[in-house]
PDB file of C-alpha atoms in Angstrom:
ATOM      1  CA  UNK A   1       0.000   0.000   0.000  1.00  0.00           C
ATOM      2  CA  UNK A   2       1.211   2.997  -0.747  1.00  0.00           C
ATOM      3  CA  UNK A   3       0.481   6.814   0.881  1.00  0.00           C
ATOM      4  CA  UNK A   4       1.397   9.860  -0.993  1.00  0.00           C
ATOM      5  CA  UNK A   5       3.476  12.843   1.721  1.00  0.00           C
ATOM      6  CA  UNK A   6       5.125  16.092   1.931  1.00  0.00           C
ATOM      7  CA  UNK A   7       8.647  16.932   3.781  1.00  0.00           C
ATOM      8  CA  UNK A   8       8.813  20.134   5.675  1.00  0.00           C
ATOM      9  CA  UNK A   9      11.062  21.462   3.552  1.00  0.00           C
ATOM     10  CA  UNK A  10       8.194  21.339   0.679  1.00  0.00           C
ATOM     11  CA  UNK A  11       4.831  22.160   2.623  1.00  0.00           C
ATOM     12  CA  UNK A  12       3.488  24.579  -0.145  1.00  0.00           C
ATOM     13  CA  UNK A  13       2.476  23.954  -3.551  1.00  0.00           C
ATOM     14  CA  UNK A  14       5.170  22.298  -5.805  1.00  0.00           C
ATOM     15  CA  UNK A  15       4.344  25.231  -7.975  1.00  0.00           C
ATOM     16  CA  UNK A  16       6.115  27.309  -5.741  1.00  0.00           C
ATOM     17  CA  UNK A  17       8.425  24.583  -4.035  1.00  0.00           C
ATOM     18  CA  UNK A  18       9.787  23.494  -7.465  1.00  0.00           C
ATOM     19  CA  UNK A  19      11.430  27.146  -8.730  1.00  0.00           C
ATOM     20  CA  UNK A  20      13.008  28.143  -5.242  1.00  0.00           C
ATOM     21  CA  UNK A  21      16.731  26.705  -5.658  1.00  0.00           C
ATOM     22  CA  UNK A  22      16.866  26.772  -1.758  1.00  0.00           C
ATOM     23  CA  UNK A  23      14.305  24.360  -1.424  1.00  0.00           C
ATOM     24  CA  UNK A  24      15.405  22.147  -4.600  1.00  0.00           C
ATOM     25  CA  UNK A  25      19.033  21.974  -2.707  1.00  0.00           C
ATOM     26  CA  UNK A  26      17.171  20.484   0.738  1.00  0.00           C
ATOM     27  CA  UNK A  27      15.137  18.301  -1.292  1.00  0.00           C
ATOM     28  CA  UNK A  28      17.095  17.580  -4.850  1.00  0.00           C
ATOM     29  CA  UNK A  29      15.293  13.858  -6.027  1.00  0.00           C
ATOM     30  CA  UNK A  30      11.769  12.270  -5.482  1.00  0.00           C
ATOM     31  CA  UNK A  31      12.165   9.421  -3.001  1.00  0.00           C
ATOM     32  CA  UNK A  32       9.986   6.465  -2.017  1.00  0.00           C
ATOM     33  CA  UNK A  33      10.179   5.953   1.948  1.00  0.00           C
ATOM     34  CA  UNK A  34       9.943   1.853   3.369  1.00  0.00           C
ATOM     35  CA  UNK A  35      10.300  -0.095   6.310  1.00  0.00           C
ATOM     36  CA  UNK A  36      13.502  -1.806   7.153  1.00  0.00           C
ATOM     37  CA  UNK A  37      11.404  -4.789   7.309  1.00  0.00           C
ATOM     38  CA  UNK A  38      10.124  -4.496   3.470  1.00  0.00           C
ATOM     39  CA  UNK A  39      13.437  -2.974   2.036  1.00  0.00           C
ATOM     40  CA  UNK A  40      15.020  -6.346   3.759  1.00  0.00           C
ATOM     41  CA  UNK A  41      12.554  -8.818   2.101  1.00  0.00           C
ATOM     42  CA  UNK A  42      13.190  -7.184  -1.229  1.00  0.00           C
ATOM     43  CA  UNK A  43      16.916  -6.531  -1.492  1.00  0.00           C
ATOM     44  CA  UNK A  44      16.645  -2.884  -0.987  1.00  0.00           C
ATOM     45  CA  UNK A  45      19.387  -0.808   0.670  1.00  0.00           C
ATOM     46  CA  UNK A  46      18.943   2.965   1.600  1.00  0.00           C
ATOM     47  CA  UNK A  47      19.556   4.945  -1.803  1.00  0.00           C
ATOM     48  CA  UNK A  48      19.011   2.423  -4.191  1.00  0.00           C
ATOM     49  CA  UNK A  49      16.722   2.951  -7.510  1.00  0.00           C
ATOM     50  CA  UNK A  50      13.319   1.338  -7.018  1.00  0.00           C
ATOM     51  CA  UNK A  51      10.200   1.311  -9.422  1.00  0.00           C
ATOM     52  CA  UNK A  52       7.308   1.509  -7.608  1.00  0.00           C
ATOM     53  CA  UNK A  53       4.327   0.311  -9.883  1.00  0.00           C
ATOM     54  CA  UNK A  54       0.406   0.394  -9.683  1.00  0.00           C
ATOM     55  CA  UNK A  55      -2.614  -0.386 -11.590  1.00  0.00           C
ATOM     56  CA  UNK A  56      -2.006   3.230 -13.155  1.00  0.00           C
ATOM     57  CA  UNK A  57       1.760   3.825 -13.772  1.00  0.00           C
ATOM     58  CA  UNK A  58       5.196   3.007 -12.545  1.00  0.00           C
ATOM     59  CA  UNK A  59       7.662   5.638 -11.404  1.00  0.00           C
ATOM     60  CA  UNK A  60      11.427   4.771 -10.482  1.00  0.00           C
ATOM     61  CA  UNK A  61      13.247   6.955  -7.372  1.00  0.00           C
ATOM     62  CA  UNK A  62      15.626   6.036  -4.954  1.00  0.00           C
ATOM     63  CA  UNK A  63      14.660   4.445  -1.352  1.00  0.00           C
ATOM     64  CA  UNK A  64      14.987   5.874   1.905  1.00  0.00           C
ATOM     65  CA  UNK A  65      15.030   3.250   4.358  1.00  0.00           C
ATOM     66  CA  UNK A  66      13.750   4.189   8.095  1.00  0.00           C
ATOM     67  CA  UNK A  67      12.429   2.813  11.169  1.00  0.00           C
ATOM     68  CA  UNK A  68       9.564   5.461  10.760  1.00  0.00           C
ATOM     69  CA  UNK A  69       7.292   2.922   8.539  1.00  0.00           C
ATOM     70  CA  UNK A  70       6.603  -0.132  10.704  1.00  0.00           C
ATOM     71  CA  UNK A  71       4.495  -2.921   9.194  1.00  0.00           C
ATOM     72  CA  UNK A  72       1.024  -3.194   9.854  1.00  0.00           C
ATOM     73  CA  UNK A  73      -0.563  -6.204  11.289  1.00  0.00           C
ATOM     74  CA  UNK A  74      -3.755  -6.440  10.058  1.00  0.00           C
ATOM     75  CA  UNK A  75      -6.059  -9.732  11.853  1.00  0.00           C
ATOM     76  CA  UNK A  76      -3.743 -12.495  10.965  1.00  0.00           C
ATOM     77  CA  UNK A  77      -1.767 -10.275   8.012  1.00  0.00           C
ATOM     78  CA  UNK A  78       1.396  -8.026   7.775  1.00  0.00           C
ATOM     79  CA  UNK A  79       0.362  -4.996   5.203  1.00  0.00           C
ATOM     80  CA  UNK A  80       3.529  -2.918   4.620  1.00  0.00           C
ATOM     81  CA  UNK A  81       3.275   0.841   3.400  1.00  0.00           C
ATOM     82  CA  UNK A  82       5.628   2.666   1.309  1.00  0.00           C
ATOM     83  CA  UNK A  83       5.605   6.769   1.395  1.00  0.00           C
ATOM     84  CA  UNK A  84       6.096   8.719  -1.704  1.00  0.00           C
ATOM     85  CA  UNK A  85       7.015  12.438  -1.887  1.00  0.00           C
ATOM     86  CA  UNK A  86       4.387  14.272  -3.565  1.00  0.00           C
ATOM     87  CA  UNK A  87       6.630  17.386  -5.111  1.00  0.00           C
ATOM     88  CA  UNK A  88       8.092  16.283  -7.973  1.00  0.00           C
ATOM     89  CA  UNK A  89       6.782  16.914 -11.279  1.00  0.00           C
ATOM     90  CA  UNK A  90       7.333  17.860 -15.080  1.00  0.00           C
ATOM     91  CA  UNK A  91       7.632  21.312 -14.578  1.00  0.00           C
ATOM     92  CA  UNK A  92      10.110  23.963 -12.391  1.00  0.00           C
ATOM     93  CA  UNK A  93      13.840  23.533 -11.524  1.00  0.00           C
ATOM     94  CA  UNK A  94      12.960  20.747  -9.574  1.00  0.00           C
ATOM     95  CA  UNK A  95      11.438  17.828 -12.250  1.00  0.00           C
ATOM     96  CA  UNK A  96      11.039  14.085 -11.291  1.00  0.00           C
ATOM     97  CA  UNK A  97       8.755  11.075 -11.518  1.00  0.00           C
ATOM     98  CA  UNK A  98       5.593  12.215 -10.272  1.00  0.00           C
ATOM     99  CA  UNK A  99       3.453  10.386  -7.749  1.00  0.00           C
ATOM    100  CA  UNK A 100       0.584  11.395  -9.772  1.00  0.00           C
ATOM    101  CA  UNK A 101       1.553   9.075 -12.233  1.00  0.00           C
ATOM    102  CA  UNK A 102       0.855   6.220  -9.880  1.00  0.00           C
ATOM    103  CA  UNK A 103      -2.259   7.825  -8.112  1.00  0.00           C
ATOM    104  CA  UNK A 104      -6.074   6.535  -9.205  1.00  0.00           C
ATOM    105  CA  UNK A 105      -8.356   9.301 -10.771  1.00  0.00           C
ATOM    106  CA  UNK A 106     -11.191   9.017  -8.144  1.00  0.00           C
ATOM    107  CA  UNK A 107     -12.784  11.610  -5.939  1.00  0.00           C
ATOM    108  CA  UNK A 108     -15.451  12.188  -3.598  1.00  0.00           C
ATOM    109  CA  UNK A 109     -18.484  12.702  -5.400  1.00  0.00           C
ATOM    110  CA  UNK A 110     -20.191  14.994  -3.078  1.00  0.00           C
ATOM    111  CA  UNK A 111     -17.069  17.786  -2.957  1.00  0.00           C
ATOM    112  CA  UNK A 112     -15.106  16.433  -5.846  1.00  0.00           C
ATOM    113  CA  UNK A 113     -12.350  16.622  -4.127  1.00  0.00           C
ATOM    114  CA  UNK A 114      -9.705  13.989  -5.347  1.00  0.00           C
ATOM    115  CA  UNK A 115      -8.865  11.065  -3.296  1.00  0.00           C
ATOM    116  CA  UNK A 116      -5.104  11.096  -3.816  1.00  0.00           C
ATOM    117  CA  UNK A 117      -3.891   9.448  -0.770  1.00  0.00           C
ATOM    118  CA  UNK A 118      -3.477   5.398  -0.722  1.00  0.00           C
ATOM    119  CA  UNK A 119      -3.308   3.274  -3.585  1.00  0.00           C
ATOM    120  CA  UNK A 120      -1.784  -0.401  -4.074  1.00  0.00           C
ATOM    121  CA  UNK A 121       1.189  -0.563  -5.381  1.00  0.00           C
ATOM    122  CA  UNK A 122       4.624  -2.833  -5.467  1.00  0.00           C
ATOM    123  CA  UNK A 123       7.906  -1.951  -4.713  1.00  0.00           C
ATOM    124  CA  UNK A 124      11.152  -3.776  -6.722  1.00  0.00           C
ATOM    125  CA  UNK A 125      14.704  -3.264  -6.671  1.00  0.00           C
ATOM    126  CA  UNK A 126      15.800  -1.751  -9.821  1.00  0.00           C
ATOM    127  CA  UNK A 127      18.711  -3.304 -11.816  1.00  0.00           C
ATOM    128  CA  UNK A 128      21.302  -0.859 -13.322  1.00  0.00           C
ATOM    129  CA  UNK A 129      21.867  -1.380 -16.700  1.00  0.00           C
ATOM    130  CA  UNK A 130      26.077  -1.787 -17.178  1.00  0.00           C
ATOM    131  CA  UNK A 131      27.553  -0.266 -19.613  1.00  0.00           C
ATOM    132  CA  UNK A 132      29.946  -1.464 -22.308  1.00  0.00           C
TER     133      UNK A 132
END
């Protein structure tokens, strides 16, 4: 499962969080956030290129590994949750994959306000392609 987020350092609208260098310095690449548990079962070390795929899209940005995602046991299940930055886009200083691309188009019908924030998704290590 995955939840879309913001970092401090990019609270307002990308439109404005995108074009201030300053910010883009704190904050230079989109990142997926994981449990150590999940980035364990898959391979994944801190920093490494991951595609993160749902029914919609797939995106690839590196992992930050932390102990603040914990798995959740759900009845007799673990669920585990991945975090992706919501501030990246195609447009300002600051471009990257775009959690929108991975987000479902659905809203609530009564405000239409878009339900942006948990999807399914999966999370793989991604191989780097060598070189010759």
């Amino acid at each position: 499962m995955a939840i879309t987020c913001r970092v401090s350092e990019n609270w307002q609208a990308g439109g404005m969080s995108r074009k201030l260098r300053w910010l883009i310095e704190l904050v230079p690449n989109a990142f997926v956030e994981m449990s150590k548990e999940l980035a364990a079962s898959r391979g994944i070390l801190n920093g490494d290129l991951v595609a993160v795929r749902s029914a919609r899209g797939e995106i690839t940005v590196n992992a930050v590994v932390t102990g603040r995602l914990k798995p959740l046991s759900v009845g007799d299940r673990v669920i585990e949750q991945v975090a992706i930055i919501w501030h990246f886009g195609y447009a300002g200083k600051a471009t990257g994959p775009s959690a929108n691309v991975l987000t479902p188009l659905v809203g609530d019908a009564d405000t239409m306000i878009p339900e942006y924030k948990a999807f399914l998704c999966d999370v793989r290590k991604r191989e780097v392609e060598k070189t010759q």
